[in-house]
């Protein structure tokens, strides 16, 4: 089951830290945090990364309505 709806930056980060799979737009893109605390959107097909936020660390780089928790998603 995919839970869609606008997600704030804090909701996205909290969900990922709680072990939930957060996706952007579709199942190919997953939000992740690296070992030094940086947040990214990872493309599972080719391994490319883009920042979850712009350089200010608070402005999301993508539209918040395009993020969702994928309850059936496996890491």
PDB file of C-alpha atoms in Angstrom:
ATOM      1  CA  UNK A   1       0.000   0.000   0.000  1.00  0.00           C
ATOM      2  CA  UNK A   2       1.290   3.438  -0.873  1.00  0.00           C
ATOM      3  CA  UNK A   3       0.317   6.361   1.312  1.00  0.00           C
ATOM      4  CA  UNK A   4       0.232   9.463  -0.857  1.00  0.00           C
ATOM      5  CA  UNK A   5      -0.122  13.059   0.097  1.00  0.00           C
ATOM      6  CA  UNK A   6       1.987  16.092   0.706  1.00  0.00           C
ATOM      7  CA  UNK A   7       4.851  15.315   3.061  1.00  0.00           C
ATOM      8  CA  UNK A   8       6.856  17.985   4.842  1.00  0.00           C
ATOM      9  CA  UNK A   9      10.627  17.739   5.087  1.00  0.00           C
ATOM     10  CA  UNK A  10      10.344  16.770   8.751  1.00  0.00           C
ATOM     11  CA  UNK A  11       7.768  14.072   7.985  1.00  0.00           C
ATOM     12  CA  UNK A  12      10.035  12.607   5.320  1.00  0.00           C
ATOM     13  CA  UNK A  13      13.081  12.580   7.585  1.00  0.00           C
ATOM     14  CA  UNK A  14      11.141  11.147  10.531  1.00  0.00           C
ATOM     15  CA  UNK A  15       9.702   8.357   8.396  1.00  0.00           C
ATOM     16  CA  UNK A  16      13.111   7.369   7.016  1.00  0.00           C
ATOM     17  CA  UNK A  17      14.687   7.459  10.484  1.00  0.00           C
ATOM     18  CA  UNK A  18      11.849   5.208  11.708  1.00  0.00           C
ATOM     19  CA  UNK A  19      12.790   2.648   9.054  1.00  0.00           C
ATOM     20  CA  UNK A  20       9.967   3.381   6.630  1.00  0.00           C
ATOM     21  CA  UNK A  21      10.540   3.545   2.870  1.00  0.00           C
ATOM     22  CA  UNK A  22       9.848   7.009   1.464  1.00  0.00           C
ATOM     23  CA  UNK A  23       9.691   7.327  -2.293  1.00  0.00           C
ATOM     24  CA  UNK A  24       9.631  10.250  -4.688  1.00  0.00           C
ATOM     25  CA  UNK A  25       7.269  10.092  -7.694  1.00  0.00           C
ATOM     26  CA  UNK A  26       7.498   6.299  -8.174  1.00  0.00           C
ATOM     27  CA  UNK A  27       9.169   3.142  -6.906  1.00  0.00           C
ATOM     28  CA  UNK A  28      12.471   3.885  -8.629  1.00  0.00           C
ATOM     29  CA  UNK A  29      13.352   6.778  -6.310  1.00  0.00           C
ATOM     30  CA  UNK A  30      13.956   6.377  -2.582  1.00  0.00           C
ATOM     31  CA  UNK A  31      14.878   8.943   0.067  1.00  0.00           C
ATOM     32  CA  UNK A  32      17.992   7.997   2.001  1.00  0.00           C
ATOM     33  CA  UNK A  33      20.395   9.409   4.557  1.00  0.00           C
ATOM     34  CA  UNK A  34      24.096   8.729   4.260  1.00  0.00           C
ATOM     35  CA  UNK A  35      26.576   7.971   7.033  1.00  0.00           C
ATOM     36  CA  UNK A  36      27.382  11.633   7.683  1.00  0.00           C
ATOM     37  CA  UNK A  37      23.761  12.792   7.854  1.00  0.00           C
ATOM     38  CA  UNK A  38      23.224  14.105   4.322  1.00  0.00           C
ATOM     39  CA  UNK A  39      19.813  13.499   2.739  1.00  0.00           C
ATOM     40  CA  UNK A  40      19.392  12.312  -0.850  1.00  0.00           C
ATOM     41  CA  UNK A  41      16.954  10.940  -3.369  1.00  0.00           C
ATOM     42  CA  UNK A  42      18.484   7.744  -4.758  1.00  0.00           C
ATOM     43  CA  UNK A  43      17.559   6.304  -8.142  1.00  0.00           C
ATOM     44  CA  UNK A  44      17.492   2.527  -7.614  1.00  0.00           C
ATOM     45  CA  UNK A  45      17.959   1.888 -11.358  1.00  0.00           C
ATOM     46  CA  UNK A  46      21.254   3.683 -11.913  1.00  0.00           C
ATOM     47  CA  UNK A  47      22.500   4.734  -8.451  1.00  0.00           C
ATOM     48  CA  UNK A  48      22.358   8.464  -9.146  1.00  0.00           C
ATOM     49  CA  UNK A  49      21.783  10.790  -6.216  1.00  0.00           C
ATOM     50  CA  UNK A  50      20.187  14.198  -5.949  1.00  0.00           C
ATOM     51  CA  UNK A  51      19.858  16.292  -2.832  1.00  0.00           C
ATOM     52  CA  UNK A  52      16.606  16.189  -0.891  1.00  0.00           C
ATOM     53  CA  UNK A  53      17.027  19.918  -0.211  1.00  0.00           C
ATOM     54  CA  UNK A  54      18.826  22.842  -1.772  1.00  0.00           C
ATOM     55  CA  UNK A  55      22.045  24.110  -0.176  1.00  0.00           C
ATOM     56  CA  UNK A  56      20.123  25.911   2.578  1.00  0.00           C
ATOM     57  CA  UNK A  57      19.125  22.515   4.021  1.00  0.00           C
ATOM     58  CA  UNK A  58      15.470  23.488   4.452  1.00  0.00           C
ATOM     59  CA  UNK A  59      14.038  24.152   0.995  1.00  0.00           C
ATOM     60  CA  UNK A  60      13.026  20.888  -0.631  1.00  0.00           C
ATOM     61  CA  UNK A  61      14.449  20.316  -4.088  1.00  0.00           C
ATOM     62  CA  UNK A  62      11.277  18.574  -5.282  1.00  0.00           C
ATOM     63  CA  UNK A  63       7.554  19.134  -4.810  1.00  0.00           C
ATOM     64  CA  UNK A  64       6.401  17.826  -1.389  1.00  0.00           C
ATOM     65  CA  UNK A  65       3.257  16.358  -2.969  1.00  0.00           C
ATOM     66  CA  UNK A  66       5.403  13.883  -4.939  1.00  0.00           C
ATOM     67  CA  UNK A  67       6.722  12.060  -1.847  1.00  0.00           C
ATOM     68  CA  UNK A  68       4.977   9.106  -0.239  1.00  0.00           C
ATOM     69  CA  UNK A  69       5.529   6.306   2.239  1.00  0.00           C
ATOM     70  CA  UNK A  70       5.619   2.954   0.473  1.00  0.00           C
ATOM     71  CA  UNK A  71       4.229   0.529   3.013  1.00  0.00           C
ATOM     72  CA  UNK A  72       4.896  -2.431   0.743  1.00  0.00           C
ATOM     73  CA  UNK A  73       8.393  -1.292  -0.181  1.00  0.00           C
ATOM     74  CA  UNK A  74      11.439  -3.327   0.683  1.00  0.00           C
ATOM     75  CA  UNK A  75      14.862  -1.863   1.222  1.00  0.00           C
TER      76      UNK A  75
END
